[in-house]
Tab-separated table of C-alpha atoms in Angstrom:
chain	number	residue	atom	x	y	z
U	147	MET	CA	20.167	35.138	-1.880
U	148	ARG	CA	21.264	35.848	2.143
U	149	LEU	CA	22.782	33.095	4.491
U	150	LEU	CA	20.027	35.736	6.984
U	151	ALA	CA	17.133	35.159	5.248
U	152	ALA	CA	14.887	32.088	6.679
U	153	VAL	CA	14.439	29.403	4.533
U	154	ALA	CA	10.961	29.032	3.010
U	155	VAL	CA	9.631	25.527	2.456
U	156	LEU	CA	8.411	25.801	-1.249
U	157	THR	CA	4.788	24.925	-1.294
U	158	LEU	CA	2.937	23.754	-4.748
U	159	ALA	CA	-0.344	25.343	-6.134
U	160	VAL	CA	-3.061	23.026	-5.743
U	161	ALA	CA	-4.509	23.874	-9.292
U	162	PRO	CA	-1.987	25.253	-12.264
U	163	ALA	CA	-3.911	29.309	-11.488
U	164	ALA	CA	-0.525	30.570	-12.596
U	165	PRO	CA	-1.418	33.913	-14.634
U	166	ALA	CA	-1.529	32.921	-18.417
U	167	SER	CA	1.537	33.879	-19.329
U	168	GLY	CA	3.299	32.199	-16.613
U	169	ALA	CA	3.953	28.295	-15.355
U	170	PRO	CA	2.392	27.244	-12.433
U	171	SER	CA	2.468	29.214	-9.139
U	172	LEU	CA	4.279	27.222	-6.666
U	173	ALA	CA	1.990	28.387	-3.772
U	174	ALA	CA	-0.731	26.683	-1.864
U	175	SER	CA	-1.116	22.928	-2.075
U	176	GLY	CA	0.399	22.662	1.453
U	177	CYS	CA	3.088	19.743	-0.301
U	178	PRO	CA	6.956	20.669	0.930
U	179	LEU	CA	9.422	20.536	-1.982
U	180	PHE	CA	11.068	18.391	0.410
U	181	PRO	CA	11.642	19.044	4.254
U	182	ALA	CA	13.699	21.742	4.723
U	183	ASP	CA	16.479	19.594	6.062
U	184	SER	CA	17.097	18.348	3.053
U	185	VAL	CA	20.103	18.921	1.233
U	186	TRP	CA	18.831	21.158	-2.168
U	187	HIS	CA	18.289	23.419	1.186
U	188	ALA	CA	21.991	22.896	2.566
U	189	PRO	CA	23.950	26.417	2.257
U	190	VAL	CA	27.676	24.970	0.419
U	191	SER	CA	29.750	28.379	1.220
U	192	GLY	CA	31.947	26.514	4.020
U	193	LEU	CA	32.396	23.923	2.997
U	194	ALA	CA	35.938	23.034	2.282
U	195	VAL	CA	37.079	22.716	-1.820
U	196	HIS	CA	36.900	18.783	-2.931
U	197	PRO	CA	40.457	17.780	-3.984
U	198	ARG	CA	39.687	16.980	-7.353
U	199	SER	CA	38.445	20.624	-8.033
U	200	ARG	CA	40.823	21.911	-10.579
U	201	ALA	CA	41.103	18.584	-12.465
U	202	TYR	CA	37.515	18.157	-12.299
U	203	LEU	CA	36.417	21.900	-13.811
U	204	THR	CA	39.362	21.588	-16.597
U	205	ALA	CA	37.893	17.816	-17.791
U	206	MET	CA	33.687	20.082	-18.217
U	207	GLY	CA	35.898	22.401	-19.844
U	208	SER	CA	36.448	25.467	-17.303
U	209	GLY	CA	36.139	28.063	-20.763
U	210	ALA	CA	32.272	27.260	-20.858
U	211	GLY	CA	29.797	30.111	-20.058
U	212	ILE	CA	26.936	28.877	-17.645
U	213	HIS	CA	23.685	29.515	-19.916
U	214	ALA	CA	19.755	28.636	-18.564
U	215	ASP	CA	18.324	26.636	-20.105
U	216	PHE	CA	15.122	27.679	-20.217
U	217	GLY	CA	13.602	31.578	-20.529
U	218	SER	CA	10.215	32.922	-22.288
U	219	GLY	CA	8.862	32.132	-25.678
U	220	THR	CA	9.244	29.162	-27.997
U	221	TRP	CA	12.766	27.366	-29.309
U	222	GLU	CA	11.773	24.999	-32.542
U	223	GLY	CA	7.578	24.698	-31.525
U	224	GLY	CA	7.641	23.725	-28.117
U	225	PRO	CA	8.511	25.876	-24.809
U	226	ILE	CA	12.601	26.611	-23.606
U	227	GLY	CA	12.750	24.530	-20.466
U	228	ILE	CA	11.678	21.593	-17.650
U	229	PRO	CA	7.980	21.838	-17.097
U	230	TYR	CA	6.344	20.917	-14.518
U	231	THR	CA	2.227	20.634	-13.488
U	232	VAL	CA	0.199	20.375	-10.168
U	233	VAL	CA	-2.758	17.872	-10.362
U	234	PRO	CA	-5.202	17.338	-7.877
U	235	PRO	CA	-6.048	14.681	-5.522
U	236	GLY	CA	-8.154	13.423	-7.354
U	237	GLN	CA	-6.110	12.798	-10.855
U	238	PRO	CA	-6.914	9.581	-11.924
U	239	LYS	CA	-3.791	7.483	-12.704
U	240	VAL	CA	-3.147	6.231	-15.515
U	241	PRO	CA	-0.971	2.986	-16.502
U	242	VAL	CA	2.543	3.935	-17.385
U	243	ARG	CA	5.038	0.920	-19.647
U	244	PHE	CA	9.146	1.515	-18.927
U	245	GLY	CA	12.485	0.909	-21.015
U	246	TYR	CA	14.301	0.724	-17.567
U	247	ALA	CA	11.486	-0.884	-16.005
U	248	ALA	CA	13.910	-2.947	-13.208
U	249	GLU	CA	15.004	1.154	-12.456
U	250	SER	CA	11.615	2.612	-12.626
U	251	ASP	CA	8.570	3.059	-9.671
U	252	PRO	CA	5.609	1.317	-11.452
U	253	GLY	CA	2.807	2.715	-12.707
U	254	PRO	CA	-0.176	3.873	-12.348
U	255	TYR	CA	1.002	7.193	-11.967
U	256	PRO	CA	-1.853	10.440	-12.071
U	257	ILE	CA	-0.389	12.375	-15.879
U	258	PRO	CA	-2.860	13.855	-17.588
U	259	PRO	CA	-3.189	13.325	-21.503
U	260	ASP	CA	-2.117	16.632	-21.676
U	261	ALA	CA	0.321	17.159	-19.384
U	262	PRO	CA	3.058	19.435	-20.447
U	263	VAL	CA	5.855	17.518	-22.485
U	264	GLU	CA	9.844	18.971	-21.915
U	265	GLY	CA	10.627	20.502	-25.637
U	266	GLY	CA	6.613	20.242	-26.679
U	267	PRO	CA	4.519	17.147	-27.568
U	268	ASP	CA	6.401	16.610	-30.936
U	269	ALA	CA	10.236	17.349	-29.462
U	270	GLY	CA	12.477	15.046	-29.141
U	271	GLY	CA	14.840	15.092	-26.615
U	272	ASP	CA	14.941	13.842	-23.027
U	273	ARG	CA	11.007	14.786	-23.212
U	274	HIS	CA	10.811	14.931	-19.457
U	275	VAL	CA	6.892	14.846	-17.505
U	276	LEU	CA	7.028	16.327	-14.897
U	277	VAL	CA	3.816	16.244	-12.272
U	278	VAL	CA	3.099	16.971	-8.250
U	279	GLN	CA	0.074	15.774	-6.681
U	280	ALA	CA	-2.140	17.720	-4.377
U	281	GLY	CA	-3.060	15.798	-1.006
U	282	SER	CA	-0.474	13.282	-1.272
U	283	CYS	CA	2.438	15.436	-2.135
U	284	ARG	CA	3.624	12.821	-4.245
U	285	LEU	CA	6.698	14.161	-7.153
U	286	TYR	CA	5.874	11.672	-10.211
U	287	GLU	CA	8.752	11.978	-13.213
U	288	LEU	CA	9.563	10.910	-16.346
U	289	PHE	CA	12.450	10.815	-18.267
U	290	ASP	CA	11.427	9.917	-22.743
U	291	ALA	CA	7.637	10.036	-22.093
U	292	HIS	CA	4.972	9.259	-25.067
U	293	ARG	CA	1.135	8.895	-25.033
U	294	ASP	CA	0.336	5.144	-25.604
U	295	GLY	CA	-3.192	5.116	-25.679
U	296	ALA	CA	-4.892	5.968	-22.142
U	297	GLY	CA	-1.627	6.046	-20.614
U	298	TRP	CA	1.934	6.707	-21.167
U	299	ARG	CA	5.207	5.143	-22.306
U	300	ALA	CA	8.878	6.403	-21.058
U	301	GLY	CA	12.381	5.349	-20.345
U	302	SER	CA	12.505	5.825	-16.770
U	303	GLY	CA	9.928	6.540	-14.687
U	304	ALA	CA	10.538	7.283	-10.464
U	305	VAL	CA	7.801	8.429	-7.397
U	306	PHE	CA	9.432	11.013	-4.270
U	307	ASP	CA	7.953	12.136	-1.093
U	308	LEU	CA	7.902	15.397	-1.381
U	309	ARG	CA	8.183	15.414	2.577
U	310	SER	CA	10.592	12.543	2.916
U	311	ASN	CA	14.238	12.149	2.670
U	312	ARG	CA	14.282	9.167	1.946
U	313	LEU	CA	16.708	8.554	-1.549
U	314	ARG	CA	16.149	5.880	-4.374
U	315	PRO	CA	17.792	2.747	-4.364
U	316	ALA	CA	21.955	2.740	-4.446
U	317	GLY	CA	22.005	2.255	-8.488
U	318	TRP	CA	18.763	3.191	-9.946
U	319	THR	CA	18.305	6.132	-12.076
U	320	SER	CA	15.216	8.737	-12.238
U	321	ALA	CA	14.069	10.648	-14.848
U	322	ASP	CA	17.878	12.286	-14.631
U	323	ALA	CA	21.231	10.273	-15.074
U	324	ALA	CA	21.867	10.606	-11.099
U	325	GLY	CA	18.816	9.008	-10.076
U	326	LEU	CA	17.709	13.151	-8.386
U	327	PRO	CA	14.248	14.741	-8.538
U	328	VAL	CA	14.742	17.011	-11.871
U	329	LEU	CA	12.525	19.741	-9.989
U	330	ALA	CA	13.987	20.313	-7.163
U	331	GLY	CA	17.379	21.272	-9.229
U	332	LEU	CA	14.831	23.723	-11.488
U	333	VAL	CA	14.699	27.837	-11.341
U	334	ARG	CA	11.266	28.420	-11.015
U	335	TYR	CA	10.553	32.936	-12.204
U	336	GLU	CA	8.556	32.627	-9.290
U	337	GLU	CA	11.450	32.286	-6.767
U	338	VAL	CA	13.400	35.135	-8.652
U	339	ALA	CA	11.289	37.609	-8.739
U	340	ARG	CA	10.557	37.467	-4.472
U	341	GLY	CA	14.442	38.721	-4.972
U	342	ARG	CA	15.460	34.218	-3.663
U	343	ILE	CA	16.632	31.138	-4.255
U	344	ASP	CA	16.736	28.767	-1.309
U	345	HIS	CA	17.752	25.628	-3.234
U	346	ALA	CA	21.511	24.258	-5.441
U	347	ILE	CA	20.592	24.573	-9.089
U	348	ARG	CA	20.985	21.158	-11.860
U	349	VAL	CA	23.578	21.854	-14.509
U	350	THR	CA	24.624	18.515	-16.849
U	351	VAL	CA	28.519	18.463	-18.269
U	352	ASP	CA	29.168	16.735	-21.147
U	353	ARG	CA	31.530	13.878	-19.713
U	354	SER	CA	30.796	12.048	-16.393
U	355	GLN	CA	32.283	9.552	-14.426
U	356	ALA	CA	31.351	6.046	-13.886
U	357	ALA	CA	30.629	6.735	-9.982
U	358	TYR	CA	28.662	8.932	-8.044
U	359	LEU	CA	28.847	10.727	-5.026
U	360	TRP	CA	26.102	11.929	-2.136
U	361	PRO	CA	23.294	12.310	-2.183
U	362	ALA	CA	22.958	10.840	-6.102
U	363	ARG	CA	21.909	7.113	-6.585
U	364	HIS	CA	23.053	6.472	-10.100
U	365	GLN	CA	26.463	7.242	-12.725
U	366	ALA	CA	26.102	7.232	-16.954
U	367	GLY	CA	29.549	7.504	-17.226
U	368	GLN	CA	33.017	6.621	-17.984
U	369	ALA	CA	36.693	5.337	-16.847
U	370	GLY	CA	38.649	8.709	-15.472
U	371	ALA	CA	38.907	10.180	-12.131
U	372	SER	CA	38.995	13.648	-13.599
U	373	LEU	CA	36.018	13.875	-14.892
U	374	PRO	CA	33.249	14.985	-12.587
U	375	PRO	CA	31.064	11.708	-10.944
U	376	MET	CA	27.209	12.735	-10.949
U	377	GLY	CA	26.105	14.984	-7.938
U	378	LEU	CA	29.015	16.477	-7.352
U	379	ARG	CA	28.151	20.185	-6.340
U	380	LEU	CA	29.937	23.348	-7.941
U	381	ARG	CA	30.239	26.387	-5.663
U	382	LEU	CA	30.606	29.995	-7.261
U	383	ARG	CA	33.661	31.301	-5.646
U	384	ALA	CA	33.424	34.113	-3.373
U	385	GLY	CA	35.456	36.479	-5.511
U	386	VAL	CA	33.443	36.897	-8.877
U	387	ASP	CA	30.998	40.305	-8.703
U	388	VAL	CA	27.602	40.197	-9.747
U	389	GLY	CA	26.808	43.172	-9.295
U	390	GLY	CA	26.559	44.389	-12.438
U	391	PHE	CA	24.302	41.283	-13.714
U	392	PRO	CA	20.902	42.112	-14.583
U	393	ALA	CA	17.690	41.361	-11.347
U	394	GLN	CA	17.031	38.038	-12.666
U	395	ALA	CA	20.785	37.219	-13.276
U	396	ARG	CA	22.061	38.296	-9.986
U	397	VAL	CA	20.181	36.424	-7.991
U	398	ILE	CA	20.395	33.274	-9.589
U	399	LEU	CA	24.132	33.736	-9.715
U	400	GLN	CA	23.866	34.061	-5.816
U	401	ALA	CA	21.842	31.141	-5.431
U	402	MET	CA	25.209	29.816	-7.405
U	403	ARG	CA	27.061	30.894	-4.104
U	404	THR	CA	24.942	29.441	-1.851
U	405	TYR	CA	23.841	26.831	-2.915
U	406	GLY	CA	25.340	26.017	-5.904
U	407	LEU	CA	25.118	23.863	-8.456
U	408	VAL	CA	24.621	19.944	-8.571
U	409	VAL	CA	25.635	17.608	-12.120
U	410	ALA	CA	22.596	15.510	-12.468
U	411	ASP	CA	22.973	14.029	-16.159
U	412	ASN	CA	24.886	14.459	-18.852
U	413	GLY	CA	24.257	17.257	-21.615
U	414	SER	CA	25.779	20.308	-22.779
U	415	SER	CA	28.839	21.624	-19.659
U	416	GLY	CA	27.384	24.152	-17.757
U	417	PHE	CA	23.581	24.321	-18.864
U	418	ILE	CA	21.629	24.555	-16.016
U	419	GLY	CA	17.537	23.681	-15.232
U	420	GLY	CA	14.635	25.609	-15.197
U	421	VAL	CA	11.152	26.028	-15.846
U	422	PRO	CA	9.642	28.077	-19.463
U	423	ASP	CA	7.724	31.066	-18.584
U	424	GLU	CA	7.251	33.760	-20.378
U	425	ARG	CA	7.849	36.217	-18.150
U	426	TRP	CA	11.731	35.853	-18.542
U	427	ASP	CA	13.597	38.301	-20.111
U	428	ASN	CA	16.720	35.800	-22.597
U	429	ASP	CA	18.294	38.453	-22.710
U	430	ALA	CA	18.815	39.038	-18.404
U	431	LEU	CA	19.054	35.007	-18.162
U	432	HIS	CA	22.455	34.953	-21.139
U	433	GLN	CA	23.924	37.448	-19.367
U	434	LEU	CA	24.911	34.484	-17.410
U	435	GLY	CA	26.935	33.173	-20.183
U	436	ARG	CA	30.279	35.668	-18.634
U	437	VAL	CA	29.893	33.526	-16.395
U	438	THR	CA	32.076	30.600	-17.283
U	439	LEU	CA	33.185	27.744	-15.003
U	440	ALA	CA	36.000	28.309	-14.183
U	441	ASP	CA	34.536	30.293	-12.007
U	442	PHE	CA	33.435	27.880	-9.625
U	443	GLU	CA	35.196	25.442	-7.147
U	444	ALA	CA	33.602	21.857	-6.750
U	445	VAL	CA	33.175	21.270	-2.720
U	446	ASP	CA	33.407	18.151	-0.588
U	447	THR	CA	29.282	18.000	0.850
U	448	ALA	CA	30.768	14.460	3.009
U	449	PRO	CA	30.359	16.436	6.449
U	450	LEU	CA	27.456	17.426	5.491
U	451	ARG	CA	26.154	13.339	4.883
U	452	VAL	CA	24.188	11.824	7.697
U	453	SER	CA	23.459	8.956	6.299
U	454	PRO	CA	23.928	8.000	2.904
U	455	ALA	CA	19.865	6.329	2.636
U	456	SER	CA	18.902	9.803	3.162
U	457	ALA	CA	18.945	13.287	1.213
U	458	ALA	CA	18.835	14.939	5.354
U	459	ALA	CA	21.885	17.386	5.344
U	460	ARG	CA	23.752	17.780	8.962
U	461	GLY	CA	24.327	21.398	9.684
U	462	ALA	CA	20.354	21.624	8.468
U	463	ARG	CA	18.288	22.656	11.084
U	464	GLY	CA	17.855	20.526	14.169
U	465	THR	CA	20.318	18.141	12.879
U	466	GLY	CA	24.059	19.721	14.545
U	467	PRO	CA	26.942	21.216	13.117
U	468	ALA	CA	27.601	20.024	9.388
U	469	GLY	CA	32.003	18.496	10.738
U	470	PRO	CA	35.235	20.177	10.562
U	471	VAL	CA	33.573	22.441	8.638
U	472	GLY	CA	30.503	23.645	10.194
U	473	HIS	CA	28.157	25.459	9.042
U	474	ARG	CA	24.705	27.560	10.761
U	475	TRP	CA	21.404	26.439	8.634
U	476	TRP	CA	19.446	29.510	9.237
U	477	PRO	CA	15.703	28.358	9.185
U	478	GLY	CA	12.827	29.406	7.660
U	479	VAL	CA	16.053	4.024	-25.331
U	480	GLY	CA	14.129	2.432	-24.382
U	481	ARG	CA	10.857	2.600	-26.195
U	482	ASP	CA	9.738	-0.902	-25.941
U	483	GLN	CA	12.563	-2.866	-25.503
U	484	PRO	CA	15.059	-1.777	-22.131
U	485	PRO	CA	18.072	-1.191	-23.988
U	486	ASP	CA	20.411	-3.829	-22.692
U	487	ASP	CA	22.583	-2.355	-19.980
U	488	PRO	CA	20.611	-0.147	-17.447
U	489	ARG	CA	22.871	1.007	-15.218
U	490	ARG	CA	25.670	2.300	-18.298
U	491	ARG	CA	22.372	4.433	-19.229
U	492	GLY	CA	22.717	8.970	-19.276
U	493	HIS	CA	19.864	11.590	-20.330
U	494	ALA	CA	21.015	14.083	-22.087
U	495	PRO	CA	19.304	16.986	-22.250
U	496	ARG	CA	18.392	19.099	-25.672
U	497	SER	CA	20.599	22.318	-25.887
U	498	ARG	CA	18.756	24.673	-26.560
U	499	SER	CA	18.107	28.581	-25.572
U	500	ALA	CA	15.670	32.243	-26.336
U	501	ARG	CA	18.713	32.815	-28.842
U	502	GLY	CA	19.050	29.554	-30.062
U	503	PRO	CA	21.030	26.395	-29.325
U	504	ARG	CA	25.257	26.027	-28.796
U	505	HIS	CA	25.693	23.159	-29.470
U	506	ARG	CA	23.519	19.496	-29.477
U	507	ALA	CA	23.857	17.654	-27.090
U	508	VAL	CA	25.187	13.714	-28.158
U	509	ARG	CA	22.425	11.002	-26.806
U	510	GLY	CA	22.967	7.581	-26.453
U	511	ARG	CA	25.688	5.616	-23.783
U	512	PRO	CA	28.829	6.738	-22.560
U	513	ALA	CA	31.966	5.445	-24.321
U	514	GLN	CA	33.312	2.711	-23.210
C-alpha cells in the first residue's frame, strides 16, 4: 500500500458475477464499503504508540504468528474464511429470530435461503452470514446463523448503512464481539490482486479486556488492564522487512503497516479474517506466520476521533488534521433462549486454515 496512492471507495457487485472459482466481485453496485473518511480507511502510520502497547502485546502472546484464517480449498468440508453474498434490490426479506434480540437490529433481512455460511451449512463455530443488498446499500450480518423454516435464526444480527459512518449504540454487540461490521475488516482476493488493501484488517485475540475503544461498541472480556480491549489498533513496525514475502502476503503485510489490525473478537491470537476464494495461494498466505505479534505495536487512535458516535476519522478527507500527530489523507449461544447476560458474550471464530488448524478457540463466555 502506498500512502500517496488514492484511496478508492470499495464498491459491491449487484449480482455475484465473479469467476466460478472466486468470491463475489466488489465492482459496480454503486455502494461504497463505508465512506472514504471512515476510520476503517484511516492510515495509522503517523500515530503515536499507545502507552500500554508492550503490556497488550505480551498479554496477546507476542510470539504468536500472524495466521490467515482464510484461503482456497476446504477445511473439514467447508470453505476457509468468512464468505459474503450480494443480492439485488428486490431480494425478498425473511424473518430472523435472535438469541440476543435486545442488541440486534430486528428483521426481516434480505437473506436468500442459499446464502453462504461460514464453514459451510453443517459447520459449528461462528457461522457468520454476510449479505450486501444493492440499491439500499445495506449490509446485513448474522452471527451463529441457521435456517429456520422460511427464515433464519441467529445469535445476533446487525444492519449497517454502507454510505454512513454511524456506529451502533454504545454497549451493543454485532455479528462480532466488538460491535463492528465484519465485512469491513476482511481481506478479499480482489484487492490483493490489484496490489493494494485500503482498510484495516480484522484480528482476534485469545483474551480481551472488559472494555472497548472507539470505534468498537461492545466488550466481551475480563478484568485486567493489561489485556487488549476491543477496538484496539495494532500497527506493523516500520522496521519489519516485508520485501522477501510472496506477493499475496506482501500486500497484506503492507496494509498492516499502513492501516493496521483491529481487535474485533475473541479467538486465536493473531488470526486475521478474510474471504474464501479459490485463487488464494495457501502457501503464500502461510508465510504470514513468519511475522509474529512481537513485530507489532499498539497505537493511540484517540486523535482520529471526531465523535464517539461516528466512525468518521479526523485527518480523513475534509475533516482536517489528526490532532497533534497529524496525518494527511490521500483521497481517492443463544438459539431459542437468550443468554443470561448478553453484554458478557464473546464470539470465538473457528481457528481453521488451509494447512490445518493451529489450535481451536474456546467458545463460551469469558472467565468471570
